[in-house]
Amino acid sequence: MLRKGLLAPIRANRPSHSSKAIRQRKTSTNRTLTALSTLSPSSAAPFAVAVSGVEKAFGPTRALAGADLAVRPGEVVALMGANGAGKSTLVKIISGSLAPDAGTITLGGRTVSFASPREAKAAGVATVHQATDQAGAGGLTVAENLLLDEFCGRGPLFVSGRSIRKRAAAIAAALDLDLPLDRDFIDLRPAERQLIAIARAVAAKASVLILDEPTSSLSTAEAERLFTIIRRLAASGMAILYISHRLGDLAAIADRAVVLRGGVIVGEFAQPIDFPAAVTAMIGRRLEAAAHSGEASTAPSILSIRNARLVPGARPFDLDLRSGEVVAITGTLGSGKSRLLRVLFGLTQLDQGTVTLDGAPWLSSGPAASIAGGVFMVAEDRWASSLLPPETPGASIAGTIALPHLPRWFPSGILDTMRERAVGNDAIRRLGIKAKNADDTLDQLSGGNQQKVVLARWQAAPCRLLLLDEPFQGVDVGARADLITAIRNSQSASATLIATSDTEEALEVADRILVMRDHSLFAADDGHGSLTAAIGSVETAETRTQP
Amino acid sequence: MTDMSVQTGAPRRTAFELARRYALFVLLAIMLVGFWWAQPAFINSANLFSILQAVSVVAILGVGVSITMSAGGFDLSVGSVAASSVMAASYAMVVLQFGAGETFALVLLMGALIGLANGLLIVKVGVPDLLATLSTMFLLAGLQLIPTGGRSITAGMMLPDGSTAKGAYDPAFLILGRSRLFDIVPLPVVVMAIVAVLAWFLMERTRFGRVFYAIGGNETAAHLAGAPTKAYRLWAYVISGTLASLGGLIIASRVGRGDVSAGASLLLDAVAASLIGFAVLDKRRPHVLGTVLGAIFVGVLLNGLTMLNAPYYTQDFVKGVVLVGALALTFGLGKKKR
Amino acid sequence: MTDMSVQTGAPRRTAFELARRYALFVLLAIMLVGFWWAQPAFINSANLFSILQAVSVVAILGVGVSITMSAGGFDLSVGSVAASSVMAASYAMVVLQFGAGETFALVLLMGALIGLANGLLIVKVGVPDLLATLSTMFLLAGLQLIPTGGRSITAGMMLPDGSTAKGAYDPAFLILGRSRLFDIVPLPVVVMAIVAVLAWFLMERTRFGRVFYAIGGNETAAHLAGAPTKAYRLWAYVISGTLASLGGLIIASRVGRGDVSAGASLLLDAVAASLIGFAVLDKRRPHVLGTVLGAIFVGVLLNGLTMLNAPYYTQDFVKGVVLVGALALTFGLGKKKR
Amino acid sequence: AGLAGAPAPFDQGGVKIAVVSFLGSGDWLQAFEAGVKRQSDALGIEANISQARNDINAQRELIQQAINLGVKGIIINNGQPEALKDVAQAALDAGIPVVAYDTNLDNPKIPQVEQSDADMARLVLDQAVKDQGESFDGGVVYVAGFAPLDRRYAVWKEFGKKYPGIKEVAAWGVVNDTVAASVADQTKAVLRANPTISVVFTPWDEFARGVKLAIDELGVADKVKIYGVDISTSDIQAIIEPSSPWVATAATNPSVVGEASVRALAQLIAGQDPGHSILIQPTLVTQKDLLDNNIKTIEELQAKFPAFKDSDAAKASWIPEPK
Ligand SMILES: Nc1ncnc2c1ncn2[C@@H]1O[C@H](COP(=O)(O)OP(=O)(O)OP(=O)(O)O)[C@@H](O)[C@H]1O
Ligand SMILES: Nc1ncnc2c1ncn2[C@@H]1O[C@H](COP(=O)(O)OP(=O)(O)OP(=O)(O)O)[C@@H](O)[C@H]1O
Ligand SMILES: [Mg+2]
Ligand SMILES: [Mg+2]
């Protein structure tokens, strides 16, 4: 399917429920559900789920300050909001894993109060949480994880390896997923984890389905497949609350968009949804198109890869990155994007081929050598790759940013926490990270803000080559634009290689786009192409992978 | 999504993987044959059952430890629960003049309650597992001595108040530790087998077992999936405590007195058994079968070395060497490359 | 992004949080005052230094344990490394007739090498920490006895070959365990203080400590951030082994002979100290200051109870009760709500 | 390699016996086992020696294992009667004679070798009364649950009743990896709290060493004296140190105990009767004795105290002297 640029008017190819234009509200403290329902007079059915006046504070931080929201059966509601707006908190409250400080939740008209996720599940609320590290349990196989809800709920008492495999295969088949059923969950890549989380939630046959950024590491093809499922579920009468920072996703499936800001609902948009206005409501300012030349660079080459084969049997490819260039690699799940980045960072080796960095052969023995040599990488799974448990010293924003730079900053070995804090506070200011100060631990941050900290870590020192693997996961559109500007401004003497499964994102950030397929790179443009050419190239590549 | 990855139906195993899976079995077989060759008396069935009997208590405790480990915890108190159970059983019969049945029920209940206390300390108060069970361990080590003022409990003993204990060990109680099924299989071995099969079934063949493992793997994920994780963790400790007191009952019925020194090394041996179990079948996690096999492994080694008249200090040494060897073999062979 | 949420500058601490942070200090103060009141001799400085001397070995071992724990490991072998060091030091002087200096160097080197072996087994072969150090523990428990055939080592002892040992403890060696700085502070206390300060500085004030903790928190993350995680984990065990052998040297120089022991109770006491340390300052993680305080806490308790002539078996019990109480207080107070 | 002129089966040689000890380590055990080995070698016996390491359950297993092994006789060294009676009976039923040392298995078929803990304690406490008079403040180091200690402690209590002037001001003790150091720490606390204590009774030499360490560290060697039980080379060295507070100890020679046990078992195996009770007499060793005779090691002690070196217990003409 065709996915447009960020600011292009987007319309879903479905009949709209309402022809009303935008309705914006400034506050919702005394908003009632009846008022909400006036938005969509065409359907008078009771809400499948409704929350009203929900409040939640974490210490001095008010994550929710009286939020109201309602979803009808068969309706897909997009919940939009900047990073830290309170979306995930609301999700956690509805799904029973957080207790609200105030407010009520009704399910099918009945007031409920969940003491645990178990109760919420039993009442028919299925949830895909934002954090992929909570999508399943290590030590169990993929098959067992697919059945985790059955085990933890009221599935059959007796199990065997065979029955588990059979039932899990059925769940995977229902969603047309091809998952390595016997592999340990711990060995999965984030995208696969995300698919498992989705499969589990869909298999739960709930009346309310909540998806908190379910596509953040999925590529267009997988996301598209998810949308098909969502439409089918909605058609069967399920109420769906969908959270994403990918506007394309929302455009594809949302019947209605609700914007959360500062813990309250500040706007509602019915079909046709005016996304630019929604984004303005969300981030409090208009979003300007990120301007970049897209012109062929004549700067000296920083990285050049020759005759490289990622895995045995793959087609060899070449790649050149010039100083100041931002290149994006996109492609389907498992096509090898991460692998290429991992090779450059020294985590695995090329099957064949040569890599030169600044004219010298580049063969890193591991992250330590890479970092010393000026090659930085933001790994794709922030939970596994960057976050420390909160009680660990150095789990704060300042500590997280400082970790790779400790040897350079403190050659004597003695820490200077003031310096760390200064860098942390600078990052908070620069990237608009929503946190009290640099001493906050990352578990207190919203998903997008965690990701910003991870990005800030690698901007804290100059580098030659910056490798970003799914860098904008969960980052809101406003912040993404800021980040891209920051990357462009600060990295003028270095090259940036971004692996992203989101084509829209690639179009937005990159000077050049390359497509990876079957562990090989295909140029989307040959040095003088335009963005449109790039899109075309991406599309042909994608259609080619799905014969 | 069709090109995601190449799948093969059943997982194919390389030679290395096979070696890893069965390394401990092979080592055990080699040991059995070696000892047999060096000392033919080793292999007679009475001796083999002696070995099983000798490891039965450690295996039962180890099963408890491995269940708490599966659920992401660790029970350091099993040794002292078993020791306290020996004292409690003796006290019940010798001082309180209880019968075998009552004693049994009382001691198992005590074990379950201690497990419950551990569990509550951990899930309700939020004390880290190691810390909570360590405290319980110290507490019990002292508590078990208080009723008798530090003395061992034997029929006719003097009580702290100067009177003489009137009761004695119920002969029915001694059956557990001292008699044999069909005149061949010692009852403790039967009990161990029953415990092992039940625990194995619970952990590997019911959804409860899967939830225990899920909690150990990722407690938040299990909680979000709807598991009452606190209840499960509580149960793990209750099971572990009950099994430990069952082990204590077996010891008591074997030694026939409440001995202060009984069960001193049980904790380390039980932990060793369940840790060795990690290597069995290359599971790299606690599991019941592995634990029992780990206990038997050490039991065979010690029995054989004793038969060969190895001094006790070489026994520890050989135990260590064989462990290191077995582990290096299991974990070192065909390691996953990054 | 100015309208995001209400911010307060410095973190305000609730009364509960304060109580949690300092619970163990307060308990310690209460204990000190209580014992003082019950037995005035308790508080004289000589006795207080006796307490410190009594806990010095456990504290030093505990620091090692807590460093390995910070790096996500666990060293079960500290007790037997210390016990082996006692034997090794005695053997070096009594049998090999080494001087104090050589003995020192040799034993510390031995401790470091054992730590290195542990570390290699863990990071190179991939054996889980608990399992590797448990094997080492068994191995050493046996190995230390082989040179003397299980005898303890004293001047004039008979060797297995029938000859008599010619050497003796070097008087210079005994200084470490038996003399006092300024005639007041026992040298072991000075050593403990130095170890504690150095280790605290390393772990809390240098980037190396930061990396140790990062590895313990999330090894993958530390690796991706460029930390040589394997080297760090190796070092953690080397440090722990060296500290354990230092503890052994202190024991040897105090007792003046090579006593046979497996080191199990030293291990448990060291682990207890570092676990109690979790509660100190509400850190909920291993740390040096907490470990030392944990050791002192137990030491004060035992010394006071001994002074009050409490029977030995009540001491373990009281130790357990106070531990549970302290933990319930620290962890239970003002717990986070869901 | 048989023993010429000995009754069967010793004339044929190749007799195998098992020696199962309750203890797991320590100098006493080492010396006992050395004695067992010496006498066994002299008799051409192959001794399978094992230790239960303070675990009575393990001791049962080991006896059971000895039966499985088909030995000709079993020596049980220490242990708890309740735990051992039935396995000992099982051995007898299998035709394997049993000798028990220091544990009363209450079976007429099982000869008892005894060193009489009570006699040892009495010897040394009598010496204490002789040295210190009939009234003093005393302390005792004691941990319950170790049978010999229990018996020795009972004598101390007896003395308290016999001499009203002798008061037990404090009792302490601990058994762990570092007995000496830990007991020293405790003793320091006790002596500070109870400065009147002038006598400490230590029913185990490991305790005596700890108390001595504490007294040395406190510098009160002239005020507090130690009366102990057991002896070894390192104990002798501790006693003869200048101004050592450890002034007397009572002991049997563990090697002699081991030798006598083997002799008794050998007689049983040969079908002879060693008698039901085989008593090894303890010896009192004082600091003065050692200093006067310039004794520094256990070997020198044996040379100068013949009563300590040997015992006539369970001897027979056909049994060779141990070498
Ligand atoms: N456990 C916590 N402790 C403290 N503060 C928290 C905690 N969880 C969330 N917050 C705060 O609550 C606010 C809302 O967070 P939430 O995760 O709901 O945001 P979000 O809308 O999901 O953002 P994102 O798009 O980045 O995922 C943030 O300011 C966050 O810092
Ligand atoms: N931990 C792993 N274990 C086994 N195979 C893996 C693992 N990680 C990746 N692979 C395989 O390597 C190939 C490339 O994966 P890679 O992660 O590089 O793809 P990607 O394009 O980044 O995909 P994604 O969108 O999922 O991040 C895939 O075929 C995948 O199955
Ligand atoms: Mg969120
Ligand atoms: Mg990827």
CSV table of C-alpha atoms in Angstrom, one decimal, chain A residues 97 117-118 121 129 133-134 136-138 140 144 148 151-153 155-159 164-165 177-178 180 192 200 222 225 333, chain B residues 1-5 7 9 11 201 204-208 210-211 213-214 217-218 220-228 336 338:
chain,number,residue,atom,x,y,z
A,97,SER,CA,-1.7,-3.1,36.0
A,117,PRO,CA,-4.2,-7.6,35.1
A,118,ARG,CA,-5.8,-10.9,35.8
A,121,LYS,CA,-8.3,-10.1,31.3
A,129,HIS,CA,1.9,-3.2,26.2
A,133,ASP,CA,10.5,-6.7,27.3
A,134,GLN,CA,7.3,-7.6,29.0
A,136,GLY,CA,6.9,-12.7,27.2
A,137,ALA,CA,9.0,-14.7,29.6
A,138,GLY,CA,12.5,-15.9,28.9
A,140,LEU,CA,10.0,-20.5,27.9
A,144,GLU,CA,4.8,-21.5,25.4
A,148,LEU,CA,1.1,-17.7,28.3
A,151,PHE,CA,-1.4,-20.9,31.4
A,152,CYS,CA,-1.8,-17.8,33.6
A,153,GLY,CA,-5.5,-17.8,33.3
A,155,GLY,CA,-6.4,-22.9,30.3
A,156,PRO,CA,-6.4,-26.6,30.4
A,157,LEU,CA,-4.7,-27.9,33.5
A,158,PHE,CA,-2.5,-30.6,31.8
A,159,VAL,CA,-0.1,-29.7,29.1
A,164,ILE,CA,1.5,-26.7,23.4
A,165,ARG,CA,3.1,-26.8,20.0
A,177,LEU,CA,2.6,-15.7,11.5
A,178,ASP,CA,5.6,-17.7,10.9
A,180,PRO,CA,10.2,-20.1,15.4
A,192,GLU,CA,9.3,-11.0,16.9
A,200,ARG,CA,-1.4,-13.3,22.4
A,222,GLU,CA,3.8,-6.6,9.0
A,225,ARG,CA,-1.0,-7.4,8.1
A,333,LEU,CA,11.3,-7.8,9.2
B,1,MET,CA,6.2,-12.4,6.6
B,2,THR,CA,7.0,-15.4,4.7
B,3,ASP,CA,10.7,-14.8,4.4
B,4,MET,CA,11.1,-14.3,8.1
B,5,SER,CA,13.4,-17.2,8.8
B,7,GLN,CA,12.2,-23.1,10.0
B,9,GLY,CA,10.1,-28.9,11.9
B,11,PRO,CA,15.0,-29.0,16.0
B,201,PHE,CA,4.4,-33.7,36.7
B,204,GLU,CA,6.5,-30.0,33.4
B,205,ARG,CA,3.0,-31.3,32.6
B,206,THR,CA,0.6,-28.8,34.1
B,207,ARG,CA,0.0,-25.2,33.3
B,208,PHE,CA,1.0,-24.3,36.9
B,210,ARG,CA,4.7,-23.3,33.1
B,211,VAL,CA,3.6,-20.3,35.2
B,213,TYR,CA,8.8,-20.9,35.0
B,214,ALA,CA,7.3,-17.9,33.4
B,217,GLY,CA,11.7,-15.9,33.5
B,218,ASN,CA,9.9,-12.5,33.7
B,220,THR,CA,6.2,-8.7,35.1
B,221,ALA,CA,5.3,-10.5,31.9
B,222,ALA,CA,3.6,-13.3,33.8
B,223,HIS,CA,1.8,-10.7,35.9
B,224,LEU,CA,0.5,-8.9,32.9
B,225,ALA,CA,-0.5,-12.2,31.4
B,226,GLY,CA,-2.9,-12.6,34.3
B,227,ALA,CA,-0.9,-14.8,36.6
B,228,PRO,CA,-1.4,-14.2,40.3
B,336,LYS,CA,26.8,-20.5,21.3
B,338,ARG,CA,27.6,-14.4,19.8
